[in-house]
Coordinates of C-alpha atoms in Angstrom, one line a residue:
Chain R
M1 CA 143.5 51.1 -87.5
T2 CA 144.1 52.8 -84.2
N3 CA 145.3 56.2 -85.5
A4 CA 141.9 57.9 -85.1
T5 CA 141.6 56.8 -81.5
N6 CA 145.2 57.5 -80.6
A7 CA 145.0 61.0 -82.2
G8 CA 141.9 61.7 -80.0
A9 CA 143.7 60.6 -76.9
D10 CA 146.8 62.7 -77.8
R11 CA 144.8 65.7 -78.5
R12 CA 142.9 65.3 -75.2
R13 CA 146.2 65.0 -73.3
A14 CA 147.6 68.1 -75.0
D15 CA 144.4 70.1 -74.3
A16 CA 144.4 69.1 -70.7
L17 CA 148.1 70.0 -70.3
D18 CA 147.5 73.4 -72.0
R19 CA 144.6 74.1 -69.6
L20 CA 146.5 73.1 -66.5
T21 CA 149.4 75.3 -67.6
R22 CA 146.9 78.2 -68.0
I23 CA 145.6 77.5 -64.5
E24 CA 149.2 77.9 -63.3
S25 CA 149.6 81.2 -65.1
L26 CA 146.3 82.5 -63.8
L27 CA 147.2 81.6 -60.2
R28 CA 150.6 83.2 -60.6
K29 CA 148.9 86.3 -62.0
A30 CA 146.4 86.3 -59.2
L31 CA 149.0 86.1 -56.5
E32 CA 151.2 88.7 -58.2
E33 CA 148.6 91.2 -59.2
C34 CA 145.4 90.6 -57.2
K35 CA 147.3 90.7 -54.0
D36 CA 147.2 94.5 -54.3
K37 CA 143.5 94.2 -53.6
L38 CA 144.0 92.4 -50.3
H39 CA 144.2 94.2 -47.0
P40 CA 147.7 95.1 -45.9
E41 CA 148.4 92.2 -43.6
P42 CA 147.5 89.3 -45.9
R43 CA 149.0 91.2 -48.8
S44 CA 152.4 91.4 -47.1
E45 CA 152.2 87.7 -46.2
V46 CA 151.6 86.8 -49.8
E47 CA 154.4 89.1 -51.0
R48 CA 156.8 87.6 -48.5
K49 CA 156.0 84.0 -49.5
L50 CA 156.2 84.8 -53.2
L51 CA 159.6 86.5 -52.6
K52 CA 160.8 83.5 -50.6
A53 CA 159.7 81.2 -53.3
T54 CA 161.3 83.2 -56.1
G55 CA 164.4 83.8 -54.1
S56 CA 165.9 80.6 -55.4
D57 CA 166.7 80.5 -59.1
R58 CA 163.4 79.0 -60.2
R59 CA 160.0 80.5 -60.3
P60 CA 157.5 78.4 -58.3
G61 CA 155.5 76.0 -60.4
L62 CA 151.8 75.2 -60.0
G63 CA 152.5 73.1 -56.8
G64 CA 154.6 75.9 -55.3
L65 CA 151.9 78.5 -56.1
V66 CA 149.2 76.4 -54.7
G67 CA 151.3 75.9 -51.5
I68 CA 151.6 79.7 -51.2
A69 CA 147.8 80.1 -51.8
I70 CA 147.1 77.5 -49.1
D71 CA 149.6 78.8 -46.6
T72 CA 148.3 82.3 -46.8
D73 CA 144.6 81.3 -47.1
F74 CA 144.7 83.4 -50.2
I75 CA 141.4 82.3 -51.7
R76 CA 139.3 83.0 -48.6
K77 CA 141.0 86.3 -48.2
W78 CA 140.4 87.2 -51.8
E79 CA 136.8 86.2 -51.4
Y80 CA 136.5 88.5 -48.4
A81 CA 138.3 91.4 -50.0
T82 CA 136.3 91.3 -53.2
S83 CA 133.0 90.1 -51.9
R84 CA 133.0 87.5 -54.6
D85 CA 131.4 84.0 -54.2
L86 CA 134.3 81.6 -54.7
D87 CA 132.5 78.4 -53.6
A88 CA 133.4 76.6 -56.8
L89 CA 137.0 77.5 -56.6
K90 CA 137.2 76.4 -53.0
S91 CA 135.7 73.0 -54.1
I92 CA 138.7 72.3 -56.3
N93 CA 141.7 70.7 -54.7
L94 CA 144.3 72.8 -56.6
F95 CA 147.1 70.8 -55.1
Q96 CA 145.8 67.6 -56.7
L97 CA 145.5 69.5 -60.0
S98 CA 149.3 70.2 -59.8
V99 CA 149.9 66.5 -59.1
F100 CA 147.7 65.7 -62.2
R101 CA 149.6 68.2 -64.3
N102 CA 153.0 66.6 -63.3
A103 CA 151.6 63.1 -64.1
V104 CA 150.5 64.3 -67.6
L105 CA 153.6 66.3 -68.3
I106 CA 156.3 64.0 -66.9
D107 CA 154.8 60.5 -66.9
G108 CA 152.7 61.0 -70.1
R109 CA 149.6 59.9 -68.2
H110 CA 146.6 59.6 -70.5
V111 CA 143.6 61.9 -69.9
S112 CA 140.1 60.4 -70.0
V113 CA 137.3 62.3 -71.6
L114 CA 135.8 63.0 -68.2
E115 CA 139.1 64.2 -66.8
G116 CA 139.5 66.5 -69.9
R117 CA 136.1 68.0 -69.3
F118 CA 136.8 68.4 -65.6
V119 CA 140.1 70.3 -66.2
A120 CA 138.3 72.6 -68.7
I121 CA 135.7 73.5 -66.1
C122 CA 138.4 74.0 -63.5
L123 CA 140.1 76.5 -65.8
E124 CA 136.8 78.4 -66.3
I125 CA 136.3 78.5 -62.6
V126 CA 139.8 79.9 -62.0
E127 CA 139.3 82.5 -64.7
D128 CA 135.9 83.4 -63.3
A129 CA 137.2 83.6 -59.7
F130 CA 140.0 86.0 -60.5
G131 CA 138.1 88.0 -63.0
F132 CA 140.2 87.1 -66.0
S133 CA 137.6 85.5 -68.2
T134 CA 136.4 88.7 -69.7
A135 CA 139.9 89.9 -70.4
R136 CA 140.8 86.6 -72.1
R137 CA 137.8 86.7 -74.3
E138 CA 138.6 90.3 -75.4
Q139 CA 142.2 89.3 -76.4
Chain H
M1 CA 108.3 67.2 -48.0
S2 CA 108.7 70.9 -48.2
D3 CA 110.9 72.4 -50.9
P4 CA 114.1 73.7 -49.3
I5 CA 114.8 76.1 -52.2
N6 CA 114.3 79.8 -51.8
P7 CA 111.5 81.2 -53.9
G8 CA 113.9 83.3 -55.8
A9 CA 116.4 80.5 -56.5
N10 CA 117.1 80.1 -60.1
E11 CA 116.6 76.9 -62.0
E12 CA 120.2 76.0 -62.1
L13 CA 120.4 76.3 -58.4
R14 CA 117.6 73.8 -58.1
D15 CA 119.4 71.4 -60.4
A16 CA 122.6 71.9 -58.5
L17 CA 120.9 71.1 -55.2
E18 CA 119.5 67.9 -56.6
R19 CA 122.9 66.9 -57.8
L20 CA 124.6 67.8 -54.5
T21 CA 122.0 65.6 -52.8
L22 CA 122.8 62.9 -55.3
I23 CA 126.5 63.2 -54.4
E24 CA 125.7 62.6 -50.7
S25 CA 123.8 59.4 -51.6
L26 CA 126.6 58.3 -53.9
L27 CA 129.2 58.7 -51.0
R28 CA 126.9 56.8 -48.7
K29 CA 126.5 54.1 -51.3
A30 CA 130.2 53.9 -51.9
L31 CA 131.0 53.5 -48.2
E32 CA 128.3 50.9 -47.7
E33 CA 128.8 48.9 -50.9
C34 CA 132.4 49.3 -51.9
K35 CA 134.1 49.0 -48.5
E36 CA 133.9 45.2 -48.8
R37 CA 136.5 45.4 -51.5
L38 CA 139.1 47.3 -49.3
H39 CA 141.9 45.5 -47.6
P40 CA 141.0 44.4 -44.1
K41 CA 142.8 47.2 -42.2
P42 CA 141.4 50.1 -44.1
R43 CA 138.0 48.5 -44.1
R44 CA 138.1 48.3 -40.3
E45 CA 139.1 52.0 -40.3
V46 CA 136.1 53.0 -42.4
E47 CA 133.8 50.8 -40.3
K48 CA 135.1 52.4 -37.1
E49 CA 134.6 55.9 -38.4
L50 CA 131.0 55.0 -39.5
L51 CA 130.4 53.4 -36.1
K52 CA 131.5 56.6 -34.3
V53 CA 128.6 58.4 -36.0
T54 CA 125.9 55.8 -35.8
E55 CA 126.7 55.2 -32.1
S56 CA 125.4 58.7 -31.5
D57 CA 122.1 57.5 -33.1
K58 CA 122.7 59.7 -36.1
E59 CA 122.8 58.9 -39.7
P60 CA 126.1 60.4 -41.0
G61 CA 125.3 63.6 -43.0
F62 CA 127.0 64.8 -46.2
G63 CA 129.8 66.6 -44.3
R64 CA 130.7 63.5 -42.2
L65 CA 130.5 61.2 -45.2
A66 CA 132.7 63.5 -47.2
R67 CA 135.4 63.5 -44.4
I68 CA 135.3 59.7 -44.1
V69 CA 135.6 59.3 -47.9
K70 CA 138.4 61.9 -48.1
D71 CA 140.4 60.8 -45.1
H72 CA 139.9 57.0 -45.1
F73 CA 138.4 55.8 -48.3
I74 CA 139.7 57.3 -51.5
K75 CA 143.4 56.3 -51.2
N76 CA 142.5 52.8 -50.1
W77 CA 139.9 52.4 -52.9
E78 CA 142.6 53.5 -55.3
L79 CA 144.9 50.8 -54.0
A80 CA 142.2 48.1 -53.9
T81 CA 141.1 48.7 -57.4
S82 CA 144.4 49.9 -59.0
R83 CA 142.6 52.9 -60.4
D84 CA 143.9 56.4 -60.7
L85 CA 141.4 58.7 -59.0
T86 CA 143.2 62.0 -59.5
A87 CA 140.0 63.6 -60.7
L88 CA 138.1 62.5 -57.6
K89 CA 140.9 63.7 -55.4
S90 CA 140.8 67.0 -57.1
I91 CA 137.3 67.6 -55.8
D92 CA 137.0 69.0 -52.2
L93 CA 134.1 66.9 -51.1
V94 CA 133.8 68.6 -47.7
Q95 CA 133.5 71.9 -49.5
L96 CA 130.7 70.5 -51.6
S97 CA 128.9 69.6 -48.5
D98 CA 129.3 73.2 -47.2
L99 CA 128.0 74.4 -50.6
R100 CA 124.9 72.2 -50.3
N101 CA 124.2 73.5 -46.8
D102 CA 124.6 77.1 -48.0
V103 CA 122.0 76.4 -50.7
I104 CA 119.6 74.7 -48.4
H105 CA 119.8 77.3 -45.8
G106 CA 119.5 80.2 -48.2
R107 CA 123.0 81.6 -47.8
K108 CA 123.6 81.0 -51.4
R109 CA 120.7 82.1 -53.7
Q110 CA 122.4 82.1 -57.1
I111 CA 124.6 79.7 -58.9
S112 CA 126.6 80.5 -62.0
T113 CA 126.4 78.3 -65.1
V114 CA 130.0 77.3 -64.6
E115 CA 129.4 76.3 -61.0
A116 CA 126.3 74.3 -62.0
R117 CA 128.5 72.5 -64.6
F118 CA 131.1 71.9 -62.0
V119 CA 128.6 70.2 -59.7
A120 CA 127.3 68.1 -62.6
I121 CA 130.7 66.9 -63.5
C122 CA 131.5 66.1 -59.9
V123 CA 128.5 63.7 -60.0
E124 CA 130.0 62.0 -63.1
I125 CA 133.4 61.7 -61.5
I126 CA 132.1 60.2 -58.3
E127 CA 129.9 57.7 -60.2
D128 CA 132.9 56.8 -62.4
A129 CA 135.3 56.4 -59.5
F130 CA 133.1 54.0 -57.6
G131 CA 131.9 52.1 -60.6
F132 CA 128.3 53.4 -60.4
S133 CA 128.4 54.8 -63.9
Q134 CA 126.4 52.9 -66.5
G135 CA 126.4 55.3 -69.4
T136 CA 124.9 58.7 -69.8
S137 CA 122.1 59.6 -67.4
W138 CA 118.5 60.2 -68.2
F139 CA 118.9 63.8 -67.1
A140 CA 122.0 64.3 -69.2
Y141 CA 120.2 62.8 -72.2
L142 CA 117.4 65.3 -71.8
R143 CA 119.9 68.1 -71.7
T144 CA 121.6 66.7 -74.8
L145 CA 118.3 66.7 -76.7
R146 CA 117.5 70.2 -75.5
D147 CA 120.9 71.5 -76.4
A148 CA 120.6 70.0 -79.9
D149 CA 117.2 71.7 -80.2
R150 CA 115.4 68.4 -80.3
L151 CA 113.4 69.2 -77.2
T152 CA 111.8 72.6 -76.5
H153 CA 112.4 74.2 -73.2
T154 CA 108.8 73.3 -72.2
E155 CA 109.2 69.7 -73.3
F156 CA 112.4 69.4 -71.4
H157 CA 110.7 70.6 -68.2
K158 CA 107.8 68.3 -68.8
H159 CA 110.1 65.3 -68.8
I160 CA 112.0 66.5 -65.8
E161 CA 108.7 66.9 -64.0
Y162 CA 107.8 63.4 -65.0
I163 CA 111.0 62.2 -63.3
A164 CA 110.3 64.2 -60.2
E165 CA 106.6 63.1 -60.1
H166 CA 107.7 59.4 -60.0
D167 CA 110.3 60.2 -57.4
L168 CA 113.0 59.0 -59.8
P169 CA 116.4 60.4 -58.7
D170 CA 118.8 61.7 -61.2
T171 CA 120.8 58.5 -61.2
L172 CA 121.9 56.2 -64.0
E173 CA 119.5 53.5 -62.9
D174 CA 116.7 55.8 -64.1
F175 CA 116.6 54.0 -67.4
E176 CA 115.7 50.8 -65.7
L177 CA 112.8 52.4 -63.9
L178 CA 111.6 54.2 -67.0
R179 CA 111.8 51.1 -69.0
H180 CA 109.5 49.5 -66.5
L181 CA 107.2 52.5 -66.4
G182 CA 107.3 52.7 -70.2
Q183 CA 105.9 49.2 -70.8
H184 CA 102.4 50.7 -71.1
D185 CA 103.5 54.0 -72.5
T186 CA 104.5 54.0 -76.1
A187 CA 105.1 57.8 -76.2
R188 CA 107.7 57.5 -73.5
Q189 CA 109.2 54.6 -75.3
D190 CA 109.7 56.8 -78.3
I191 CA 111.3 59.4 -76.1
R192 CA 113.8 56.8 -74.9
A193 CA 114.6 55.6 -78.4
N194 CA 115.1 59.2 -79.5
Q195 CA 117.5 59.8 -76.6
V196 CA 119.7 56.9 -77.6
L197 CA 119.6 57.8 -81.3
A198 CA 120.5 61.4 -80.4
G199 CA 123.4 60.1 -78.3
I200 CA 124.6 58.0 -81.2
R201 CA 124.4 60.9 -83.6
L202 CA 126.5 63.0 -81.2
G203 CA 129.0 60.2 -80.7
R204 CA 128.3 60.0 -77.0
P205 CA 128.3 56.9 -74.9
V206 CA 124.9 55.4 -74.9
R207 CA 123.0 52.9 -72.8
L208 CA 120.4 50.7 -74.4
P209 CA 117.5 50.6 -72.0
A210 CA 116.2 47.4 -73.6
L211 CA 119.3 45.6 -72.8
G212 CA 120.9 47.5 -69.9
I213 CA 124.2 47.6 -71.7
A214 CA 126.4 50.7 -72.0
F215 CA 128.3 51.2 -75.3
I216 CA 131.1 53.5 -76.3
L217 CA 131.9 54.8 -79.7
C218 CA 135.0 53.4 -81.5
V219 CA 136.4 55.1 -84.5
P220 CA 138.7 53.2 -86.8
T221 CA 140.5 54.8 -89.7
E222 CA 138.5 55.0 -92.9
P223 CA 137.2 53.2 -94.8
D224 CA 136.1 51.1 -91.8
A225 CA 132.9 52.3 -90.3
P226 CA 132.6 53.6 -86.7
F227 CA 130.9 51.2 -84.3
Y228 CA 130.0 51.1 -80.6
A229 CA 131.5 48.5 -78.3
A230 CA 130.1 47.5 -74.9
E231 CA 131.9 49.3 -72.2
T232 CA 132.7 46.0 -70.4
L233 CA 132.2 42.3 -70.9
L234 CA 128.6 41.4 -70.3
S235 CA 128.0 40.8 -66.6
Q236 CA 126.0 37.9 -65.3
A237 CA 123.1 40.3 -64.6
Q238 CA 123.2 41.7 -68.1
W239 CA 123.4 38.3 -69.7
N240 CA 120.4 37.1 -67.7
R241 CA 118.5 40.2 -68.5
V242 CA 118.8 39.9 -72.2
L243 CA 117.9 36.2 -72.1
D244 CA 115.2 37.0 -69.5
E245 CA 116.6 34.4 -67.3
A246 CA 115.6 34.7 -63.6
S247 CA 114.3 38.2 -64.4
G248 CA 117.8 39.6 -64.9
T249 CA 119.2 38.7 -61.5
G250 CA 122.9 37.9 -61.2
D251 CA 126.1 39.6 -60.2
A252 CA 126.5 42.9 -62.0
M253 CA 130.2 43.0 -61.2
L254 CA 131.2 39.5 -62.5
A255 CA 131.6 38.7 -66.2
R256 CA 129.3 36.0 -67.6
T257 CA 131.7 33.2 -68.5
G258 CA 131.3 29.6 -69.4
L259 CA 130.1 30.5 -72.8
S260 CA 130.5 28.9 -76.3
Y261 CA 130.6 30.9 -79.5
A262 CA 127.1 29.6 -80.2
D263 CA 125.9 31.1 -76.9
A264 CA 127.1 34.5 -78.0
E265 CA 125.4 34.1 -81.4
S266 CA 122.1 33.1 -79.7
L267 CA 122.4 36.2 -77.4
T268 CA 122.8 38.6 -80.3
V269 CA 119.7 37.1 -82.0
K270 CA 117.7 37.6 -78.9
A271 CA 119.1 41.1 -78.3
N272 CA 118.4 42.2 -81.8
R273 CA 114.8 41.0 -81.4
A274 CA 114.5 43.2 -78.3
L275 CA 116.0 46.1 -80.1
R276 CA 113.4 45.8 -82.9
E277 CA 110.6 45.7 -80.3
E278 CA 112.0 48.9 -78.7
G279 CA 112.0 50.7 -82.1
F280 CA 115.7 50.5 -82.9
D281 CA 115.3 49.2 -86.4
D282 CA 118.7 50.5 -87.6
L283 CA 120.8 49.2 -84.8
E284 CA 122.3 45.7 -84.8
M285 CA 124.2 44.0 -82.0
A286 CA 126.9 41.6 -83.2
I287 CA 130.0 39.7 -82.3
P288 CA 133.0 42.0 -83.2
T289 CA 135.1 41.3 -86.2
E290 CA 138.8 40.6 -85.7
A291 CA 139.5 44.1 -87.0
Q292 CA 137.1 45.6 -84.5
W293 CA 138.6 43.6 -81.7
A294 CA 142.1 44.7 -82.7
L295 CA 141.0 48.3 -82.4
L296 CA 139.9 47.8 -78.9
A297 CA 143.0 45.8 -77.9
A298 CA 145.3 48.3 -79.4
E299 CA 144.1 50.9 -76.9
T300 CA 145.0 48.8 -73.9
E301 CA 147.8 49.9 -71.7
R302 CA 149.4 48.1 -68.7
S303 CA 147.2 50.1 -66.3
T304 CA 144.0 48.9 -67.9
V305 CA 144.8 45.2 -67.4
P306 CA 143.6 44.0 -64.0
A307 CA 145.9 42.6 -61.4
A308 CA 145.6 38.9 -60.6
L309 CA 142.0 38.0 -59.9
S310 CA 140.4 35.0 -58.4
E311 CA 137.2 35.4 -60.5
P312 CA 136.3 37.4 -63.6
R313 CA 135.5 40.6 -61.7
L314 CA 134.7 43.6 -63.8
A315 CA 136.1 47.1 -63.7
T316 CA 138.9 46.5 -61.3
A317 CA 141.5 48.3 -63.5
A318 CA 141.5 51.7 -65.2
A319 CA 139.5 52.4 -68.3
T320 CA 141.2 52.9 -71.6
A321 CA 141.4 56.4 -73.1
S322 CA 138.0 55.8 -74.8
G323 CA 136.4 54.5 -71.6
L324 CA 136.4 50.8 -72.4
R325 CA 137.1 48.4 -69.5
D326 CA 138.4 44.9 -69.2
V327 CA 139.5 44.5 -72.8
L328 CA 142.3 42.2 -71.8
G329 CA 142.9 39.9 -68.9
V330 CA 139.4 39.2 -67.5
A331 CA 138.0 36.6 -70.0
Y332 CA 138.5 35.6 -73.6
Q333 CA 136.1 37.5 -75.8
F334 CA 134.5 36.1 -79.0
C335 CA 135.4 37.8 -82.2
G336 CA 135.8 37.1 -85.9
D337 CA 135.1 33.5 -87.1
K338 CA 134.6 31.4 -84.0
I339 CA 137.7 32.7 -82.1
A340 CA 138.1 34.3 -78.7
R341 CA 140.9 36.7 -77.6
G342 CA 142.0 38.7 -74.6
G343 CA 143.4 36.3 -72.1
H344 CA 141.7 35.5 -68.8
Y345 CA 141.7 36.2 -65.1
S346 CA 143.3 33.0 -63.9
D347 CA 146.3 33.4 -66.2
R348 CA 149.0 34.4 -63.7
R349 CA 151.2 35.9 -66.5
R350 CA 150.0 39.4 -66.4
D351 CA 151.7 41.0 -69.4
L352 CA 149.8 42.3 -72.4
A353 CA 151.2 39.8 -74.8
N354 CA 149.8 36.9 -72.9
A355 CA 146.6 38.6 -72.3
E356 CA 146.1 38.8 -76.0
E357 CA 146.3 35.1 -76.5
D358 CA 143.5 33.1 -78.2
A359 CA 141.2 30.7 -76.4
N360 CA 141.8 27.0 -77.3
D361 CA 138.1 26.0 -77.6
T362 CA 135.2 28.1 -78.5
A363 CA 132.9 25.4 -79.7
H364 CA 131.9 24.3 -76.2
P365 CA 131.1 26.2 -73.1
N366 CA 134.5 27.5 -71.9
P367 CA 134.9 28.7 -68.3
F368 CA 137.3 31.4 -69.5
C369 CA 135.2 32.8 -72.3
G370 CA 132.9 35.9 -72.0
F371 CA 131.3 38.2 -74.4
R372 CA 131.6 41.9 -75.3
P373 CA 129.1 42.7 -78.1
V374 CA 129.4 45.6 -80.5
L375 CA 126.6 47.7 -81.8
L376 CA 126.6 48.4 -85.5
I377 CA 125.1 51.8 -86.2
P378 CA 123.6 53.3 -89.4
Q379 CA 126.2 55.1 -91.5
P380 CA 125.4 58.7 -92.7

């Protein structure tokens, strides 16, 4: 009796997790690759923080990457360097998204329809902000 | 009032500005109406912050409201209501206020489609977080119809203009106002009926303007037919409205209890008459069958059962995955052949098994019995 509903909830959770993981990958890619487009001073700061974070045996997860982005004010600097309007990206609290991802991944938290749609839009915004959306469509 | 939008602003920018303004009013409403439900200490904090602003003879603006909500309200609202507000916390409200200022002052002249959609979903998340959501909005319905090619672009704009002309904000209460306006306007009544039917065809949550009740699609495994279930137990206000008692006054956040099975049957008869009058010939409101009730109850998790309550207060716990609220633990709900299930608010044993217990007496008005109707829909 409940299979259809449960299947929908499971799919929604899996989709959200997939999208949050992609946000992590995109942020990592942005910090690793896009930093080349920053001016020398902020670029070296990002490199230093990334190096410090990866100095341990583990690569930083979404929370760690968001921490680096916040500490280095990466988004504002990226906006300045590229003259792109990143208002939408700045309106997302990326740290909370990392908390959300952990809750879904580790605690098996359910994802509502609204939350699922929200995460999907956040992914689009991240792709759009760092110029990866075209590349992804072409793949 | 002069239009603050730049002449070159695109249509999406205008929509986004309307929504950002709506967010400001939702935050104001949340602080004014919801703070009463906070624990005393955080409530005093919020009042103190609001006082700081009003002492300077100023009405708090979007930015100030956003900061108070972010720093003093969300976390405490989460604690007071036992709700998980991760989505709300993932929105930087202060940044949204900056965005609105940039649009108003012409610093931002274009908005991308994804940005517009982001602003739109922020409205939904805020409405949901503070319990202002009552189904899909008028505006969203029009978009649904347009996207499904059921409204032309021109017709879509005509309807939006109608909303603006009557100074109806893009809120979920619009249906109420439009229902009132539509009493002498059969064409508009048809539009409303079409919106609901389009929503049902798309499997979206719908709100019946005639009854003021939001319904959510439930899909059992075949061969059982999909049906819609009311999002919550009927509130006192909804119950009175359907029965036209005291012009629909009553608490919108308290479940109507003290009912007998016969009361629920009478209500469905009256509601179905109202549906026919509104042109919904194929929809039928009913008492759920035992199987339908079982489907709703099976979705319930611990987090969706309210903590101990002193009254049958609605929407204090999280919604289920489908968006249903208060399935267990608020009031027994009639189903099947003169039975009622779901436990009730004054039962101090707060585990799911007890919450699923049956009521002893449904033949007479029972202080612990409420009603969650289902809506049977035409099958393709």
